[in-house]
CSV table of N, CA and C in Angstrom, one decimal:
chain,number,residue,atom,x,y,z
B,1,MET,N,-37.0,9.3,-15.4
B,1,MET,CA,-36.3,8.2,-15.3
B,1,MET,C,-35.7,8.1,-13.9
B,2,PRO,N,-36.0,6.8,-13.4
B,2,PRO,CA,-35.6,6.4,-12.1
B,2,PRO,C,-34.0,6.6,-12.0
B,3,ALA,N,-33.4,7.1,-11.0
B,3,ALA,CA,-31.8,6.8,-10.9
B,3,ALA,C,-31.5,5.6,-10.9
B,4,GLU,N,-30.5,5.5,-11.6
B,4,GLU,CA,-29.5,4.0,-11.6
B,4,GLU,C,-28.9,4.0,-10.4
B,5,ARG,N,-28.8,2.6,-9.9
B,5,ARG,CA,-27.9,2.0,-8.7
B,5,ARG,C,-26.4,2.1,-9.3
B,6,PRO,N,-25.4,2.8,-8.6
B,6,PRO,CA,-23.9,2.6,-9.0
B,6,PRO,C,-23.6,1.3,-9.4
B,7,ARG,N,-24.1,0.1,-8.8
B,7,ARG,CA,-23.4,-1.0,-9.5
B,7,ARG,C,-23.9,-1.3,-10.9
B,8,GLU,N,-25.3,-1.1,-11.3
B,8,GLU,CA,-25.5,-1.1,-12.4
B,8,GLU,C,-24.8,-0.4,-13.2
B,9,THR,N,-24.6,0.9,-13.1
B,9,THR,CA,-24.2,1.9,-14.2
B,9,THR,C,-22.5,1.1,-14.2
B,10,VAL,N,-21.8,0.8,-13.3
B,10,VAL,CA,-20.4,0.2,-13.5
B,10,VAL,C,-20.5,-1.0,-14.5
B,11,ARG,N,-21.6,-1.7,-14.4
B,11,ARG,CA,-21.7,-3.0,-15.0
B,11,ARG,C,-21.8,-2.5,-16.3
B,12,ARG,N,-22.9,-1.7,-16.8
B,12,ARG,CA,-23.1,-0.9,-18.1
B,12,ARG,C,-21.7,-0.3,-18.6
B,13,LEU,N,-20.9,0.3,-17.8
B,13,LEU,CA,-20.1,1.0,-18.4
B,13,LEU,C,-18.9,0.0,-18.8
B,14,LEU,N,-18.7,-1.1,-17.7
B,14,LEU,CA,-17.5,-2.1,-18.1
B,14,LEU,C,-18.0,-2.8,-19.6
B,15,LEU,N,-19.1,-2.7,-20.0
B,15,LEU,CA,-19.6,-3.5,-20.8
B,15,LEU,C,-19.7,-2.6,-22.5
B,16,SER,N,-19.7,-1.2,-22.2
B,16,SER,CA,-19.2,-0.4,-22.6
B,16,SER,C,-18.4,0.8,-22.7
B,17,PRO,N,-17.4,0.6,-22.6
B,17,PRO,CA,-16.3,1.9,-21.9
B,17,PRO,C,-16.2,3.4,-22.9
B,18,ALA,N,-16.8,3.0,-24.0
B,18,ALA,CA,-17.1,4.5,-24.7
B,18,ALA,C,-18.0,5.3,-24.0
B,19,ARG,N,-18.8,4.8,-23.2
B,19,ARG,CA,-19.9,5.5,-22.4
B,19,ARG,C,-19.4,6.7,-21.7
B,20,VAL,N,-18.1,6.1,-21.2
B,20,VAL,CA,-17.3,7.0,-20.0
B,20,VAL,C,-17.2,8.7,-20.8
B,21,ALA,N,-16.7,8.1,-21.9
B,21,ALA,CA,-16.2,9.5,-23.0
B,21,ALA,C,-17.4,10.6,-22.8
B,22,ARG,N,-18.3,10.2,-22.7
B,22,ARG,CA,-19.7,11.0,-22.9
B,22,ARG,C,-20.0,11.4,-21.5
B,23,GLU,N,-19.4,11.4,-20.6
B,23,GLU,CA,-19.8,12.0,-19.0
B,23,GLU,C,-19.2,12.8,-18.8
B,24,GLY,N,-19.6,13.9,-18.2
B,24,GLY,CA,-18.9,15.1,-17.8
B,24,GLY,C,-18.0,15.8,-18.8
B,25,THR,N,-16.8,16.4,-18.7
B,25,THR,CA,-15.9,17.2,-19.3
B,25,THR,C,-14.6,16.3,-19.2
B,26,THR,N,-13.9,16.7,-20.3
B,26,THR,CA,-13.1,15.8,-20.6
B,26,THR,C,-11.5,16.7,-19.7
B,27,PRO,N,-11.2,15.5,-19.2
B,27,PRO,CA,-10.0,16.1,-17.9
B,27,PRO,C,-8.9,16.2,-18.8
B,28,ASP,N,-8.0,16.8,-18.3
B,28,ASP,CA,-6.6,17.0,-18.8
B,28,ASP,C,-5.7,15.6,-18.8
B,29,TYR,N,-5.6,15.6,-20.2
B,29,TYR,CA,-5.2,14.1,-20.9
B,29,TYR,C,-4.2,13.6,-20.0
B,30,ARG,N,-3.1,14.3,-18.9
B,30,ARG,CA,-2.1,13.9,-18.2
B,30,ARG,C,-2.8,13.1,-17.2
B,31,PHE,N,-3.9,13.4,-17.0
B,31,PHE,CA,-4.6,12.8,-15.7
B,31,PHE,C,-5.1,11.6,-16.3
B,32,SER,N,-5.7,11.5,-17.4
B,32,SER,CA,-6.1,10.3,-18.2
B,32,SER,C,-5.0,9.0,-18.1
B,33,LEU,N,-3.8,9.7,-18.8
B,33,LEU,CA,-2.6,8.7,-18.7
B,33,LEU,C,-2.2,8.2,-17.8
B,34,ALA,N,-2.6,9.0,-16.2
B,34,ALA,CA,-1.8,8.7,-15.3
B,34,ALA,C,-2.7,7.5,-14.9
B,35,ASN,N,-4.2,7.6,-15.0
B,35,ASN,CA,-4.8,6.4,-14.7
B,35,ASN,C,-4.7,5.2,-15.4
B,36,GLU,N,-4.2,5.5,-16.7
B,36,GLU,CA,-4.0,4.6,-17.4
B,36,GLU,C,-2.7,3.6,-17.1
B,37,ARG,N,-1.6,4.3,-16.5
B,37,ARG,CA,-0.6,4.0,-16.2
B,37,ARG,C,-0.8,3.0,-14.8
B,38,THR,N,-1.7,3.3,-13.8
B,38,THR,CA,-1.9,3.1,-12.6
B,38,THR,C,-2.5,1.4,-12.9
B,39,PHE,N,-3.5,1.5,-13.9
B,39,PHE,CA,-4.2,0.7,-14.3
B,39,PHE,C,-3.1,-0.6,-14.9
B,40,LEU,N,-2.4,-0.1,-15.7
B,40,LEU,CA,-1.4,-0.8,-16.1
B,40,LEU,C,-0.6,-2.0,-15.3
B,41,ALA,N,-0.1,-1.0,-14.1
B,41,ALA,CA,0.5,-1.7,-12.9
B,41,ALA,C,-0.1,-2.3,-12.2
B,42,TRP,N,-1.6,-2.3,-11.9
B,42,TRP,CA,-2.3,-3.4,-11.3
B,42,TRP,C,-2.3,-4.4,-12.3
B,43,LEU,N,-2.2,-4.4,-13.6
B,43,LEU,CA,-2.3,-5.6,-14.4
B,43,LEU,C,-1.2,-6.3,-14.3
B,44,ARG,N,0.2,-5.4,-14.0
B,44,ARG,CA,1.5,-6.2,-14.1
B,44,ARG,C,1.9,-6.8,-12.7
B,45,THR,N,1.2,-6.4,-11.6
B,45,THR,CA,1.0,-7.0,-10.3
B,45,THR,C,0.2,-8.2,-10.3
B,46,SER,N,-1.0,-8.2,-11.2
B,46,SER,CA,-1.8,-9.4,-11.2
B,46,SER,C,-0.9,-10.8,-12.0
B,47,LEU,N,-0.4,-9.9,-12.8
B,47,LEU,CA,0.5,-11.3,-13.6
B,47,LEU,C,1.3,-11.6,-12.8
B,48,ALA,N,2.0,-10.6,-11.8
B,48,ALA,CA,3.1,-11.6,-10.8
B,48,ALA,C,2.5,-12.4,-10.0
B,49,LEU,N,1.5,-11.9,-9.7
B,49,LEU,CA,0.9,-12.9,-8.8
B,49,LEU,C,0.3,-14.5,-9.4
B,50,VAL,N,-0.2,-13.9,-10.5
B,50,VAL,CA,-0.5,-15.5,-11.2
B,50,VAL,C,1.1,-16.2,-11.4
B,51,GLY,N,1.8,-15.4,-12.0
B,51,GLY,CA,2.9,-16.1,-12.1
B,51,GLY,C,3.6,-16.9,-10.7
B,52,GLY,N,3.7,-16.0,-9.8
B,52,GLY,CA,3.9,-16.8,-8.3
B,52,GLY,C,3.1,-17.9,-8.0
B,53,GLY,N,1.9,-17.9,-8.1
B,53,GLY,CA,1.1,-19.0,-7.9
B,53,GLY,C,1.3,-20.2,-8.6
B,54,PHE,N,1.6,-20.2,-10.2
B,54,PHE,CA,2.1,-21.2,-10.8
B,54,PHE,C,3.6,-21.6,-10.3
B,55,ALA,N,4.6,-20.6,-10.2
B,55,ALA,CA,5.5,-21.2,-9.8
B,55,ALA,C,5.6,-21.7,-8.4
B,56,VAL,N,5.0,-21.6,-7.5
B,56,VAL,CA,5.0,-22.2,-6.1
B,56,VAL,C,4.4,-23.7,-6.3
B,57,ASP,N,3.6,-24.2,-7.6
B,57,ASP,CA,2.8,-25.2,-7.8
B,57,ASP,C,4.1,-26.2,-8.6
B,58,GLN,N,4.6,-25.5,-9.5
B,58,GLN,CA,5.4,-26.2,-10.3
B,58,GLN,C,6.8,-26.3,-10.1
B,59,PHE,N,7.4,-25.3,-9.0
B,59,PHE,CA,9.0,-25.5,-8.8
B,59,PHE,C,9.0,-25.8,-7.3
B,60,LEU,N,7.8,-26.2,-6.3
B,60,LEU,CA,7.9,-26.6,-5.1
B,60,LEU,C,7.3,-28.2,-5.0
B,61,PRO,N,7.9,-29.0,-5.8
B,61,PRO,CA,7.1,-30.5,-5.8
B,61,PRO,C,7.4,-31.2,-4.5
B,62,ASP,N,8.4,-30.8,-3.7
B,62,ASP,CA,8.6,-31.2,-2.4
B,62,ASP,C,7.8,-30.8,-1.3
B,63,LEU,N,7.1,-30.2,-1.6
B,63,LEU,CA,6.2,-29.5,-0.4
B,63,LEU,C,4.8,-30.4,-0.4
B,64,ARG,N,4.4,-30.4,0.7
B,64,ARG,CA,3.1,-31.1,0.9
B,64,ARG,C,2.2,-30.6,0.0
B,65,TRP,N,1.3,-31.7,-0.6
B,65,TRP,CA,0.4,-31.1,-1.8
B,65,TRP,C,-0.5,-30.2,-0.9
B,66,GLY,N,-1.2,-30.2,0.0
B,66,GLY,CA,-1.8,-29.2,0.8
B,66,GLY,C,-1.3,-27.8,0.7
B,67,TRP,N,-0.1,-27.7,1.6
B,67,TRP,CA,0.7,-26.4,1.5
B,67,TRP,C,0.8,-26.1,-0.1
B,68,ARG,N,1.1,-26.5,-0.9
B,68,ARG,CA,1.6,-26.1,-2.1
B,68,ARG,C,0.1,-25.8,-2.9
B,69,VAL,N,-0.8,-26.5,-2.9
B,69,VAL,CA,-1.9,-25.9,-3.6
B,69,VAL,C,-2.8,-24.9,-3.1
B,70,GLY,N,-2.7,-24.7,-1.6
B,70,GLY,CA,-3.2,-23.7,-0.9
B,70,GLY,C,-2.5,-22.4,-1.1
B,71,LEU,N,-1.0,-22.4,-1.2
B,71,LEU,CA,-0.5,-21.2,-1.6
B,71,LEU,C,-0.7,-20.7,-2.9
B,72,ALA,N,-0.6,-21.8,-3.8
B,72,ALA,CA,-0.7,-21.4,-5.2
B,72,ALA,C,-1.9,-20.7,-5.4
B,73,LEU,N,-3.3,-21.4,-4.8
B,73,LEU,CA,-4.3,-20.8,-5.1
B,73,LEU,C,-4.6,-19.7,-4.5
B,74,ALA,N,-3.9,-19.3,-3.4
B,74,ALA,CA,-4.1,-17.9,-2.9
B,74,ALA,C,-3.3,-17.0,-3.7
B,75,LEU,N,-2.2,-17.4,-4.3
B,75,LEU,CA,-1.4,-16.4,-5.3
B,75,LEU,C,-2.3,-16.2,-6.2
B,76,LEU,N,-2.9,-17.4,-7.1
B,76,LEU,CA,-3.6,-17.0,-8.0
B,76,LEU,C,-5.0,-16.4,-7.6
B,77,GLY,N,-5.7,-16.7,-6.8
B,77,GLY,CA,-6.8,-15.9,-6.3
B,77,GLY,C,-6.8,-14.3,-6.3
B,78,CYS,N,-5.7,-14.0,-5.8
B,78,CYS,CA,-5.2,-12.5,-5.3
B,78,CYS,C,-4.8,-12.1,-6.9
B,79,GLY,N,-4.4,-12.4,-7.9
B,79,GLY,CA,-4.0,-12.3,-8.9
B,79,GLY,C,-5.2,-12.0,-9.7
B,80,VAL,N,-6.3,-12.9,-9.7
B,80,VAL,CA,-7.3,-12.7,-10.4
B,80,VAL,C,-8.2,-11.8,-9.8
B,81,LEU,N,-8.2,-11.3,-8.6
B,81,LEU,CA,-9.0,-10.3,-8.0
B,81,LEU,C,-8.5,-8.9,-8.4
B,82,CYS,N,-7.3,-9.0,-8.3
B,82,CYS,CA,-6.1,-7.8,-8.8
B,82,CYS,C,-7.0,-7.4,-10.2
B,83,ALA,N,-6.7,-8.3,-11.2
B,83,ALA,CA,-7.0,-7.7,-12.6
B,83,ALA,C,-8.6,-7.3,-12.7
B,84,LEU,N,-9.4,-7.8,-11.8
B,84,LEU,CA,-10.5,-7.4,-12.2
B,84,LEU,C,-10.8,-6.1,-11.3
B,85,ARG,N,-10.2,-5.8,-10.3
B,85,ARG,CA,-10.0,-4.7,-9.5
B,85,ARG,C,-9.6,-3.5,-10.4
B,86,ALA,N,-8.7,-3.7,-11.2
B,86,ALA,CA,-7.7,-2.9,-12.0
B,86,ALA,C,-8.6,-2.2,-13.0
B,87,VAL,N,-9.9,-3.2,-13.4
B,87,VAL,CA,-10.4,-2.6,-14.4
B,87,VAL,C,-11.8,-1.7,-13.9
B,88,VAL,N,-12.1,-2.2,-12.7
B,88,VAL,CA,-13.2,-1.5,-11.9
B,88,VAL,C,-12.7,0.1,-11.4
B,89,HIS,N,-11.5,-0.1,-10.7
B,89,HIS,CA,-10.6,1.2,-10.3
B,89,HIS,C,-10.4,2.2,-11.4
B,90,TRP,N,-10.0,1.6,-12.4
B,90,TRP,CA,-9.7,2.5,-13.6
B,90,TRP,C,-10.9,3.3,-14.2
B,91,LEU,N,-12.3,2.3,-14.2
B,91,LEU,CA,-13.5,3.0,-14.4
B,91,LEU,C,-13.9,4.2,-13.8
B,92,ARG,N,-13.7,4.1,-12.6
B,92,ARG,CA,-14.5,4.6,-11.3
B,92,ARG,C,-13.5,6.0,-11.3
B,93,CYS,N,-12.3,6.0,-11.3
B,93,CYS,CA,-11.6,7.2,-11.4
B,93,CYS,C,-11.6,8.2,-12.4
B,94,GLU,N,-11.8,7.4,-13.8
B,94,GLU,CA,-12.0,8.1,-14.7
B,94,GLU,C,-13.4,8.9,-15.0
B,95,ARG,N,-14.4,8.1,-14.3
B,95,ARG,CA,-15.7,8.9,-14.2
B,95,ARG,C,-15.4,10.0,-13.1
B,96,ALA,N,-15.0,9.7,-12.2
B,96,ALA,CA,-14.7,10.9,-11.3
B,96,ALA,C,-14.0,12.0,-11.8
B,97,MET,N,-12.8,11.6,-12.4
B,97,MET,CA,-12.2,13.0,-12.8
B,97,MET,C,-13.0,13.9,-13.9
B,98,ARG,N,-13.6,12.9,-14.8
B,98,ARG,CA,-14.7,13.5,-15.9
B,98,ARG,C,-16.0,14.5,-15.3
B,99,ARG,N,-16.2,14.1,-14.0
B,99,ARG,CA,-17.4,14.8,-13.1
B,99,ARG,C,-16.7,15.6,-12.0
B,100,GLY,N,-15.6,15.7,-12.2
B,100,GLY,CA,-14.8,17.0,-11.0
B,100,GLY,C,-15.0,16.5,-9.8
B,101,GLU,N,-15.1,15.2,-9.4
B,101,GLU,CA,-15.4,14.8,-8.1
B,101,GLU,C,-14.0,14.1,-7.7
B,102,ASP,N,-14.1,13.9,-6.6
B,102,ASP,CA,-12.9,13.2,-5.5
B,102,ASP,C,-12.8,11.9,-6.5
B,103,LEU,N,-11.4,11.5,-6.2
B,103,LEU,CA,-11.3,10.2,-6.5
B,103,LEU,C,-11.5,9.3,-5.7
B,104,PRO,N,-11.9,8.0,-6.1
B,104,PRO,CA,-12.7,7.3,-5.3
B,104,PRO,C,-11.6,6.3,-4.4
B,105,VAL,N,-11.9,6.2,-2.9
B,105,VAL,CA,-11.0,5.6,-1.9
B,105,VAL,C,-11.3,4.1,-1.9
B,106,THR,N,-10.3,3.5,-1.8
B,106,THR,CA,-10.8,1.9,-1.7
B,106,THR,C,-9.7,1.1,-0.7
B,107,ARG,N,-10.0,0.3,-0.2
B,107,ARG,CA,-9.2,-0.7,1.1
B,107,ARG,C,-8.6,-1.6,0.1
B,108,PHE,N,-9.0,-2.2,-1.1
B,108,PHE,CA,-8.1,-3.1,-1.7
B,108,PHE,C,-6.6,-3.0,-2.1
B,109,PRO,N,-5.8,-2.1,-1.9
B,109,PRO,CA,-4.5,-2.2,-1.9
B,109,PRO,C,-4.2,-2.5,-0.2
B,110,VAL,N,-4.9,-2.4,0.8
B,110,VAL,CA,-4.5,-2.8,2.1
B,110,VAL,C,-4.8,-4.2,2.1
B,111,LEU,N,-6.3,-4.7,1.5
B,111,LEU,CA,-6.5,-6.1,2.0
B,111,LEU,C,-5.5,-7.2,1.1
B,112,LEU,N,-5.2,-6.4,-0.2
B,112,LEU,CA,-4.2,-7.1,-0.9
B,112,LEU,C,-2.7,-7.5,-0.3
B,113,GLY,N,-2.4,-6.3,0.3
B,113,GLY,CA,-0.8,-6.4,0.9
B,113,GLY,C,-1.1,-7.3,2.0
B,114,LEU,N,-2.2,-7.3,2.9
B,114,LEU,CA,-2.4,-8.4,4.1
B,114,LEU,C,-2.3,-9.7,3.6
B,115,VAL,N,-2.9,-10.0,2.5
B,115,VAL,CA,-3.2,-11.5,2.1
B,115,VAL,C,-1.9,-11.9,1.6
B,116,ILE,N,-1.2,-11.0,0.7
B,116,ILE,CA,0.4,-11.3,0.3
B,116,ILE,C,1.2,-12.1,1.5
B,117,ALA,N,1.1,-10.7,2.5
B,117,ALA,CA,2.0,-10.8,3.6
B,117,ALA,C,1.8,-12.1,4.5
B,118,ALA,N,0.6,-12.6,4.2
B,118,ALA,CA,-0.1,-13.8,5.1
B,118,ALA,C,0.8,-14.8,4.3
B,119,VAL,N,0.6,-15.0,3.1
B,119,VAL,CA,1.1,-16.1,1.9
B,119,VAL,C,2.6,-16.2,2.5
B,120,ALA,N,3.2,-15.2,2.6
B,120,ALA,CA,4.7,-14.9,2.6
B,120,ALA,C,4.8,-15.5,4.0
B,121,VAL,N,4.1,-15.2,5.3
B,121,VAL,CA,4.8,-15.7,6.4
B,121,VAL,C,4.1,-17.4,6.5
B,122,VAL,N,3.4,-17.6,5.9
B,122,VAL,CA,3.1,-19.0,5.6
B,122,VAL,C,4.4,-19.6,4.9
B,123,MET,N,4.7,-19.3,3.9
B,123,MET,CA,6.0,-19.6,3.2
B,123,MET,C,7.1,-19.7,4.0
B,124,VAL,N,7.4,-18.5,4.8
B,124,VAL,CA,8.7,-18.6,5.5
B,124,VAL,C,8.5,-19.9,6.7
B,125,VAL,N,7.2,-20.1,7.4
B,125,VAL,CA,7.0,-21.2,8.2
B,125,VAL,C,7.5,-22.6,7.7
B,126,VAL,N,6.9,-22.7,6.2
B,126,VAL,CA,7.1,-23.7,5.6
B,126,VAL,C,8.4,-24.4,5.1
B,127,VAL,N,9.3,-23.1,5.1
B,127,VAL,CA,10.9,-23.0,4.8
B,127,VAL,C,11.5,-23.4,6.1
B,128,LEU,N,10.9,-22.7,7.0
B,128,LEU,CA,12.2,-22.7,8.3
B,128,LEU,C,11.5,-23.9,8.9
B,129,PHE,N,10.5,-24.6,8.8
B,129,PHE,CA,10.2,-26.1,9.8
B,129,PHE,C,10.3,-27.2,8.8
B,130,GLY,N,10.6,-26.9,7.6
B,130,GLY,CA,10.7,-28.0,6.6
B,130,GLY,C,9.4,-28.9,6.4
B,131,LEU,N,8.3,-28.4,6.1
B,131,LEU,CA,7.0,-28.9,5.9
B,131,LEU,C,6.8,-29.6,4.8
B,132,ALA,N,8.3,-30.0,4.2
B,132,ALA,CA,8.1,-30.8,2.5
B,132,ALA,C,7.5,-32.1,3.0
B,133,GLY,N,7.0,-32.6,1.8
B,133,GLY,CA,6.1,-33.8,1.8
B,133,GLY,C,7.3,-35.0,1.9
């Protein structure tokens, strides 16, 4: 049987997470619970970003339409990506623990932080220079 490509394996495991339990050996439950807490923290972050996107759109009606929609969409997009990334990261970490491998490294937190910082800087500029409609 030919080796599966990693992305195909991830897709299959996302559709059937019970398959993860059949890989390797069961890690100390504290590590699995810590992985789950991290997953839930990413979901809370995602919900906060989605809420922030809606808040920008709903509570800043005096802001020019382009600025308001652009900032709202940036926050909403970050929220969607954060939720999706949480699932994939949980899966990759759980698999690595079961296989006795190093935990996967990701650039996502850095990229997310940079995008949120950019949105915050734009919002500061909008407030300071009164770019309201």
